[in-house]
Amino acid sequence: MNNLIEITKAFVKAQLAHAEGGHDWFHIERVYNNALLIAKGEECNNDVVQLGALLHDIADSKFHNGDETIGPSMAWQFLAAQNVSEDVIIHVVNIIENISFKGGNHDMKFHSIELDIVQDADRLDALGAIGIARTFNYGGFKNRTLYDPAIAPNLNMSKEEYKVSTTPTLNHFYEKLLLLKDRMNTATGKTIAEGRHQYMVNFLSQFYAEWDGEK
C-alpha cells in the first residue's frame, strides 16, 4: 500500500500542477496530513482514508463547468489501473462524491467513518488562517468584489444556487466557512475547528473595523 500511496501522490501532483492556488497539490497535502491526524483517533480503514484524501479534489467540479462526474471517473480509472480492489475503489469514489459542502443543504447518500475523517480534514483547510487565504485567493481568481455592505449573505442557498453564486468574497464566510465548526464529524476535527473558527471571527472583527476607519 505504501507504494500505491506514493504513486497516487505523484499522479495527483501531475494532475494539479496548474491548479488554482487554493485547490492545488498543497491543499491536497494539507488535507492528507489532517486526515492522518484525525484517523489516529478513529477506528477506520486507513488505506481508504489516505486514498480518499489524496483523490478528493482530483477534478473539482467548480473548475470543470460544474461537472461532478469527472473527479469520480478519474479516480476510478486511476485506481483500477493500479489493480486496487473494487470495494476500495467504490468507497473512495463515494467519498469524492459526498465530501463537498454544496451549500450545506443536500442530503448525503453515503456515510462512513472514512468519509467523516476526510470531510473533516477538507473542512479544516477551509478554516483559520489558511481558510482565509484560500477564500481571498479564489475570490481574486474569480475577480470578485472583496466586500459590499449592500449585498447580504444568502444563508439558505440550494446546491444549485451555491454552485453559481458570484457574491462578494466576504459573504463566503457566512455562507460556508463559519458554518463548518458545527458540522464537523469527529472529536479531533471539532477540537481543531474551534480554534480556527475563532481566528476567523477575530479576523472579521478587524476587517470591519478597518473598513469603517475605526482602527
mmCIF file of C-alpha atoms in Angstrom:
data_model
loop_
_atom_site.group_PDB
_atom_site.id
_atom_site.type_symbol
_atom_site.label_atom_id
_atom_site.label_comp_id
_atom_site.label_asym_id
_atom_site.label_seq_id
_atom_site.Cartn_x
_atom_site.Cartn_y
_atom_site.Cartn_z
ATOM 1 C CA MET A 1 0.000 0.000 0.000
ATOM 2 C CA ASN A 2 2.885 2.417 0.685
ATOM 3 C CA ASN A 3 3.922 2.139 -2.961
ATOM 4 C CA LEU A 4 0.338 2.823 -4.075
ATOM 5 C CA ILE A 5 0.187 5.934 -1.887
ATOM 6 C CA GLU A 6 3.396 7.283 -3.410
ATOM 7 C CA ILE A 7 2.120 6.536 -6.932
ATOM 8 C CA THR A 8 -1.146 8.295 -6.070
ATOM 9 C CA LYS A 9 0.704 11.342 -4.744
ATOM 10 C CA ALA A 10 2.697 11.587 -7.961
ATOM 11 C CA PHE A 11 -0.472 11.236 -10.048
ATOM 12 C CA VAL A 12 -2.280 13.962 -8.110
ATOM 13 C CA LYS A 13 0.710 16.318 -8.224
ATOM 14 C CA ALA A 14 0.844 15.955 -12.002
ATOM 15 C CA GLN A 15 -2.900 16.447 -12.460
ATOM 16 C CA LEU A 16 -2.977 19.585 -10.295
ATOM 17 C CA ALA A 17 0.291 21.108 -11.499
ATOM 18 C CA HIS A 18 -1.513 24.188 -12.851
ATOM 19 C CA ALA A 19 -4.467 24.305 -10.443
ATOM 20 C CA GLU A 20 -5.773 27.442 -8.719
ATOM 21 C CA GLY A 21 -3.686 28.146 -5.605
ATOM 22 C CA GLY A 22 -6.362 27.204 -3.088
ATOM 23 C CA HIS A 23 -7.103 23.858 -4.733
ATOM 24 C CA ASP A 24 -3.630 22.753 -5.759
ATOM 25 C CA TRP A 25 -1.334 19.945 -4.604
ATOM 26 C CA PHE A 26 -0.531 21.789 -1.391
ATOM 27 C CA HIS A 27 -4.236 21.811 -0.491
ATOM 28 C CA ILE A 28 -4.298 18.055 -1.075
ATOM 29 C CA GLU A 29 -1.176 17.592 1.049
ATOM 30 C CA ARG A 30 -2.673 19.572 3.940
ATOM 31 C CA VAL A 31 -5.917 17.607 3.765
ATOM 32 C CA TYR A 32 -3.939 14.365 3.640
ATOM 33 C CA ASN A 33 -1.977 15.334 6.756
ATOM 34 C CA ASN A 34 -5.146 16.471 8.530
ATOM 35 C CA ALA A 35 -6.780 13.141 7.675
ATOM 36 C CA LEU A 36 -3.852 11.134 9.055
ATOM 37 C CA LEU A 37 -4.064 13.114 12.296
ATOM 38 C CA ILE A 38 -7.815 12.642 12.676
ATOM 39 C CA ALA A 39 -7.620 8.944 11.745
ATOM 40 C CA LYS A 40 -5.378 8.285 14.744
ATOM 41 C CA GLY A 41 -8.386 8.776 16.997
ATOM 42 C CA GLU A 42 -10.823 6.678 14.963
ATOM 43 C CA GLU A 43 -11.380 3.033 14.075
ATOM 44 C CA CYS A 44 -11.122 3.166 10.310
ATOM 45 C CA ASN A 45 -9.647 1.765 7.112
ATOM 46 C CA ASN A 46 -6.505 3.879 6.880
ATOM 47 C CA ASP A 47 -5.879 2.923 3.248
ATOM 48 C CA VAL A 48 -9.287 4.268 2.208
ATOM 49 C CA VAL A 49 -8.710 7.431 4.251
ATOM 50 C CA GLN A 50 -5.373 8.089 2.554
ATOM 51 C CA LEU A 51 -6.652 7.434 -0.965
ATOM 52 C CA GLY A 52 -9.820 9.433 -0.337
ATOM 53 C CA ALA A 53 -7.833 12.404 0.954
ATOM 54 C CA LEU A 54 -5.400 12.316 -1.959
ATOM 55 C CA LEU A 55 -8.065 11.977 -4.665
ATOM 56 C CA HIS A 56 -10.924 14.030 -3.188
ATOM 57 C CA ASP A 57 -10.228 17.078 -5.404
ATOM 58 C CA ILE A 58 -8.665 15.393 -8.405
ATOM 59 C CA ALA A 59 -11.130 17.270 -10.648
ATOM 60 C CA ASP A 60 -13.102 19.769 -8.556
ATOM 61 C CA SER A 61 -16.386 20.454 -10.359
ATOM 62 C CA LYS A 62 -16.085 24.231 -9.878
ATOM 63 C CA PHE A 63 -13.154 24.158 -12.308
ATOM 64 C CA HIS A 64 -14.932 21.862 -14.783
ATOM 65 C CA ASN A 65 -18.104 23.799 -15.567
ATOM 66 C CA GLY A 66 -19.907 22.247 -12.606
ATOM 67 C CA ASP A 67 -19.478 18.673 -13.870
ATOM 68 C CA GLU A 68 -19.411 16.442 -10.772
ATOM 69 C CA THR A 69 -18.744 13.220 -12.685
ATOM 70 C CA ILE A 70 -15.182 13.931 -13.856
ATOM 71 C CA GLY A 71 -13.457 13.551 -10.469
ATOM 72 C CA PRO A 72 -15.069 10.217 -9.527
ATOM 73 C CA SER A 73 -14.439 8.886 -13.036
ATOM 74 C CA MET A 74 -10.759 9.886 -12.997
ATOM 75 C CA ALA A 75 -10.282 8.357 -9.553
ATOM 76 C CA TRP A 76 -11.975 5.105 -10.608
ATOM 77 C CA GLN A 77 -9.858 4.784 -13.748
ATOM 78 C CA PHE A 78 -6.637 5.555 -11.897
ATOM 79 C CA LEU A 79 -7.288 3.117 -9.042
ATOM 80 C CA ALA A 80 -8.461 0.387 -11.411
ATOM 81 C CA ALA A 81 -5.228 0.784 -13.381
ATOM 82 C CA GLN A 82 -3.347 0.208 -10.107
ATOM 83 C CA ASN A 83 -5.295 -3.039 -9.536
ATOM 84 C CA VAL A 84 -6.974 -1.696 -6.390
ATOM 85 C CA SER A 85 -9.838 -3.895 -5.218
ATOM 86 C CA GLU A 86 -13.292 -2.843 -6.399
ATOM 87 C CA ASP A 87 -14.666 -2.429 -2.878
ATOM 88 C CA VAL A 88 -11.924 0.079 -2.048
ATOM 89 C CA ILE A 89 -12.467 1.919 -5.340
ATOM 90 C CA ILE A 90 -16.209 2.173 -4.684
ATOM 91 C CA HIS A 91 -15.562 3.507 -1.178
ATOM 92 C CA VAL A 92 -13.078 6.130 -2.400
ATOM 93 C CA VAL A 93 -15.434 7.228 -5.181
ATOM 94 C CA ASN A 94 -18.250 7.554 -2.650
ATOM 95 C CA ILE A 95 -16.026 9.810 -0.556
ATOM 96 C CA ILE A 96 -15.296 12.023 -3.568
ATOM 97 C CA GLU A 97 -18.985 12.226 -4.476
ATOM 98 C CA ASN A 98 -20.137 13.141 -0.975
ATOM 99 C CA ILE A 99 -17.360 15.245 0.548
ATOM 100 C CA SER A 100 -18.354 18.658 -0.807
ATOM 101 C CA PHE A 101 -20.278 21.296 1.171
ATOM 102 C CA LYS A 102 -22.566 22.260 -1.753
ATOM 103 C CA GLY A 103 -24.397 24.918 0.229
ATOM 104 C CA GLY A 104 -24.950 22.600 3.182
ATOM 105 C CA ASN A 105 -28.492 21.774 2.097
ATOM 106 C CA HIS A 106 -28.155 18.491 0.215
ATOM 107 C CA ASP A 107 -28.875 15.015 1.519
ATOM 108 C CA MET A 108 -25.831 12.769 1.590
ATOM 109 C CA LYS A 109 -26.447 9.348 0.102
ATOM 110 C CA PHE A 110 -23.419 7.665 1.647
ATOM 111 C CA HIS A 111 -21.964 7.510 5.138
ATOM 112 C CA SER A 112 -18.776 6.009 6.574
ATOM 113 C CA ILE A 113 -16.204 6.901 9.217
ATOM 114 C CA GLU A 114 -13.651 7.228 6.418
ATOM 115 C CA LEU A 115 -15.825 9.857 4.700
ATOM 116 C CA ASP A 116 -16.278 11.616 8.053
ATOM 117 C CA ILE A 117 -12.497 11.786 8.505
ATOM 118 C CA VAL A 118 -11.682 13.037 5.003
ATOM 119 C CA GLN A 119 -14.558 15.510 5.086
ATOM 120 C CA ASP A 120 -13.347 16.926 8.405
ATOM 121 C CA ALA A 121 -9.798 17.124 7.063
ATOM 122 C CA ASP A 122 -11.007 19.009 3.987
ATOM 123 C CA ARG A 123 -13.174 21.362 6.038
ATOM 124 C CA LEU A 124 -10.307 22.176 8.375
ATOM 125 C CA ASP A 125 -8.395 23.508 5.381
ATOM 126 C CA ALA A 126 -11.262 25.952 4.804
ATOM 127 C CA LEU A 127 -10.881 27.349 8.328
ATOM 128 C CA GLY A 128 -8.365 29.521 10.172
ATOM 129 C CA ALA A 129 -5.524 31.457 8.572
ATOM 130 C CA ILE A 130 -5.251 29.102 5.599
ATOM 131 C CA GLY A 131 -9.004 29.164 5.106
ATOM 132 C CA ILE A 132 -8.936 32.958 4.949
ATOM 133 C CA ALA A 133 -6.028 32.922 2.488
ATOM 134 C CA ARG A 134 -7.734 30.344 0.263
ATOM 135 C CA THR A 135 -11.009 32.262 0.271
ATOM 136 C CA PHE A 136 -9.474 35.508 -0.913
ATOM 137 C CA ASN A 137 -7.244 33.693 -3.382
ATOM 138 C CA TYR A 138 -10.296 32.099 -5.013
ATOM 139 C CA GLY A 139 -12.182 35.391 -4.902
ATOM 140 C CA GLY A 140 -9.290 37.028 -6.742
ATOM 141 C CA PHE A 141 -9.178 34.137 -9.207
ATOM 142 C CA LYS A 142 -12.858 34.848 -9.956
ATOM 143 C CA ASN A 143 -12.343 38.642 -9.832
ATOM 144 C CA ARG A 144 -14.980 39.021 -7.134
ATOM 145 C CA THR A 145 -15.581 42.103 -5.013
ATOM 146 C CA LEU A 146 -13.929 41.890 -1.594
ATOM 147 C CA TYR A 147 -16.959 43.150 0.275
ATOM 148 C CA ASP A 148 -20.156 45.046 -0.493
ATOM 149 C CA PRO A 149 -22.259 46.103 2.527
ATOM 150 C CA ALA A 150 -25.310 46.306 0.243
ATOM 151 C CA ILE A 151 -25.160 42.607 -0.661
ATOM 152 C CA ALA A 152 -26.183 40.436 2.273
ATOM 153 C CA PRO A 153 -25.047 36.812 2.577
ATOM 154 C CA ASN A 154 -27.583 34.218 1.407
ATOM 155 C CA LEU A 155 -27.841 31.656 4.187
ATOM 156 C CA ASN A 156 -30.468 29.489 2.504
ATOM 157 C CA MET A 157 -28.932 28.671 -0.847
ATOM 158 C CA SER A 158 -29.815 25.493 -2.678
ATOM 159 C CA LYS A 159 -26.999 23.356 -4.043
ATOM 160 C CA GLU A 160 -27.580 24.857 -7.486
ATOM 161 C CA GLU A 161 -27.543 28.437 -6.166
ATOM 162 C CA TYR A 162 -24.380 27.776 -4.185
ATOM 163 C CA LYS A 163 -22.553 26.425 -7.225
ATOM 164 C CA VAL A 164 -23.254 29.524 -9.348
ATOM 165 C CA SER A 165 -23.026 32.194 -6.639
ATOM 166 C CA THR A 166 -20.914 35.251 -7.520
ATOM 167 C CA THR A 167 -21.384 37.222 -4.305
ATOM 168 C CA PRO A 168 -18.532 39.186 -2.668
ATOM 169 C CA THR A 169 -15.756 37.143 -1.116
ATOM 170 C CA LEU A 170 -16.577 38.163 2.450
ATOM 171 C CA ASN A 171 -20.070 36.696 2.094
ATOM 172 C CA HIS A 172 -18.486 33.264 1.747
ATOM 173 C CA PHE A 173 -17.527 33.392 5.423
ATOM 174 C CA TYR A 174 -21.206 33.446 6.373
ATOM 175 C CA GLU A 175 -22.459 31.202 3.588
ATOM 176 C CA LYS A 176 -19.967 28.415 4.364
ATOM 177 C CA LEU A 177 -16.869 28.945 6.493
ATOM 178 C CA LEU A 178 -18.476 29.988 9.777
ATOM 179 C CA LEU A 179 -20.955 27.116 9.466
ATOM 180 C CA LEU A 180 -18.306 24.395 9.341
ATOM 181 C CA LYS A 181 -17.394 24.315 13.045
ATOM 182 C CA ASP A 182 -20.792 22.891 13.951
ATOM 183 C CA ARG A 183 -20.744 20.397 11.089
ATOM 184 C CA MET A 184 -17.547 18.569 11.954
ATOM 185 C CA ASN A 185 -17.921 14.813 12.344
ATOM 186 C CA THR A 186 -15.077 13.670 14.606
ATOM 187 C CA ALA A 187 -13.887 14.672 18.059
ATOM 188 C CA THR A 188 -10.445 15.653 16.756
ATOM 189 C CA GLY A 189 -11.949 17.635 13.905
ATOM 190 C CA LYS A 190 -14.268 19.511 16.255
ATOM 191 C CA THR A 191 -11.429 20.428 18.612
ATOM 192 C CA ILE A 192 -9.193 21.807 15.866
ATOM 193 C CA ALA A 193 -12.105 23.585 14.199
ATOM 194 C CA GLU A 194 -12.926 25.540 17.363
ATOM 195 C CA GLY A 195 -9.601 27.362 17.350
ATOM 196 C CA ARG A 196 -9.613 28.004 13.618
ATOM 197 C CA HIS A 197 -13.200 29.268 13.759
ATOM 198 C CA GLN A 198 -12.337 31.808 16.450
ATOM 199 C CA TYR A 199 -9.383 33.023 14.388
ATOM 200 C CA MET A 200 -11.783 33.822 11.535
ATOM 201 C CA VAL A 201 -14.230 35.573 13.867
ATOM 202 C CA ASN A 202 -11.374 37.775 15.090
ATOM 203 C CA PHE A 203 -10.315 38.473 11.503
ATOM 204 C CA LEU A 204 -13.811 39.594 10.530
ATOM 205 C CA SER A 205 -13.960 41.923 13.517
ATOM 206 C CA GLN A 206 -10.682 43.518 12.453
ATOM 207 C CA PHE A 207 -11.810 43.662 8.815
ATOM 208 C CA TYR A 208 -14.996 45.603 9.595
ATOM 209 C CA ALA A 209 -13.158 47.959 11.948
ATOM 210 C CA GLU A 210 -10.632 48.783 9.236
ATOM 211 C CA TRP A 211 -13.386 49.069 6.599
ATOM 212 C CA ASP A 212 -15.187 51.651 8.734
ATOM 213 C CA GLY A 213 -11.995 53.505 9.613
ATOM 214 C CA GLU A 214 -12.208 52.623 13.289
ATOM 215 C CA LYS A 215 -8.763 51.003 13.615
#
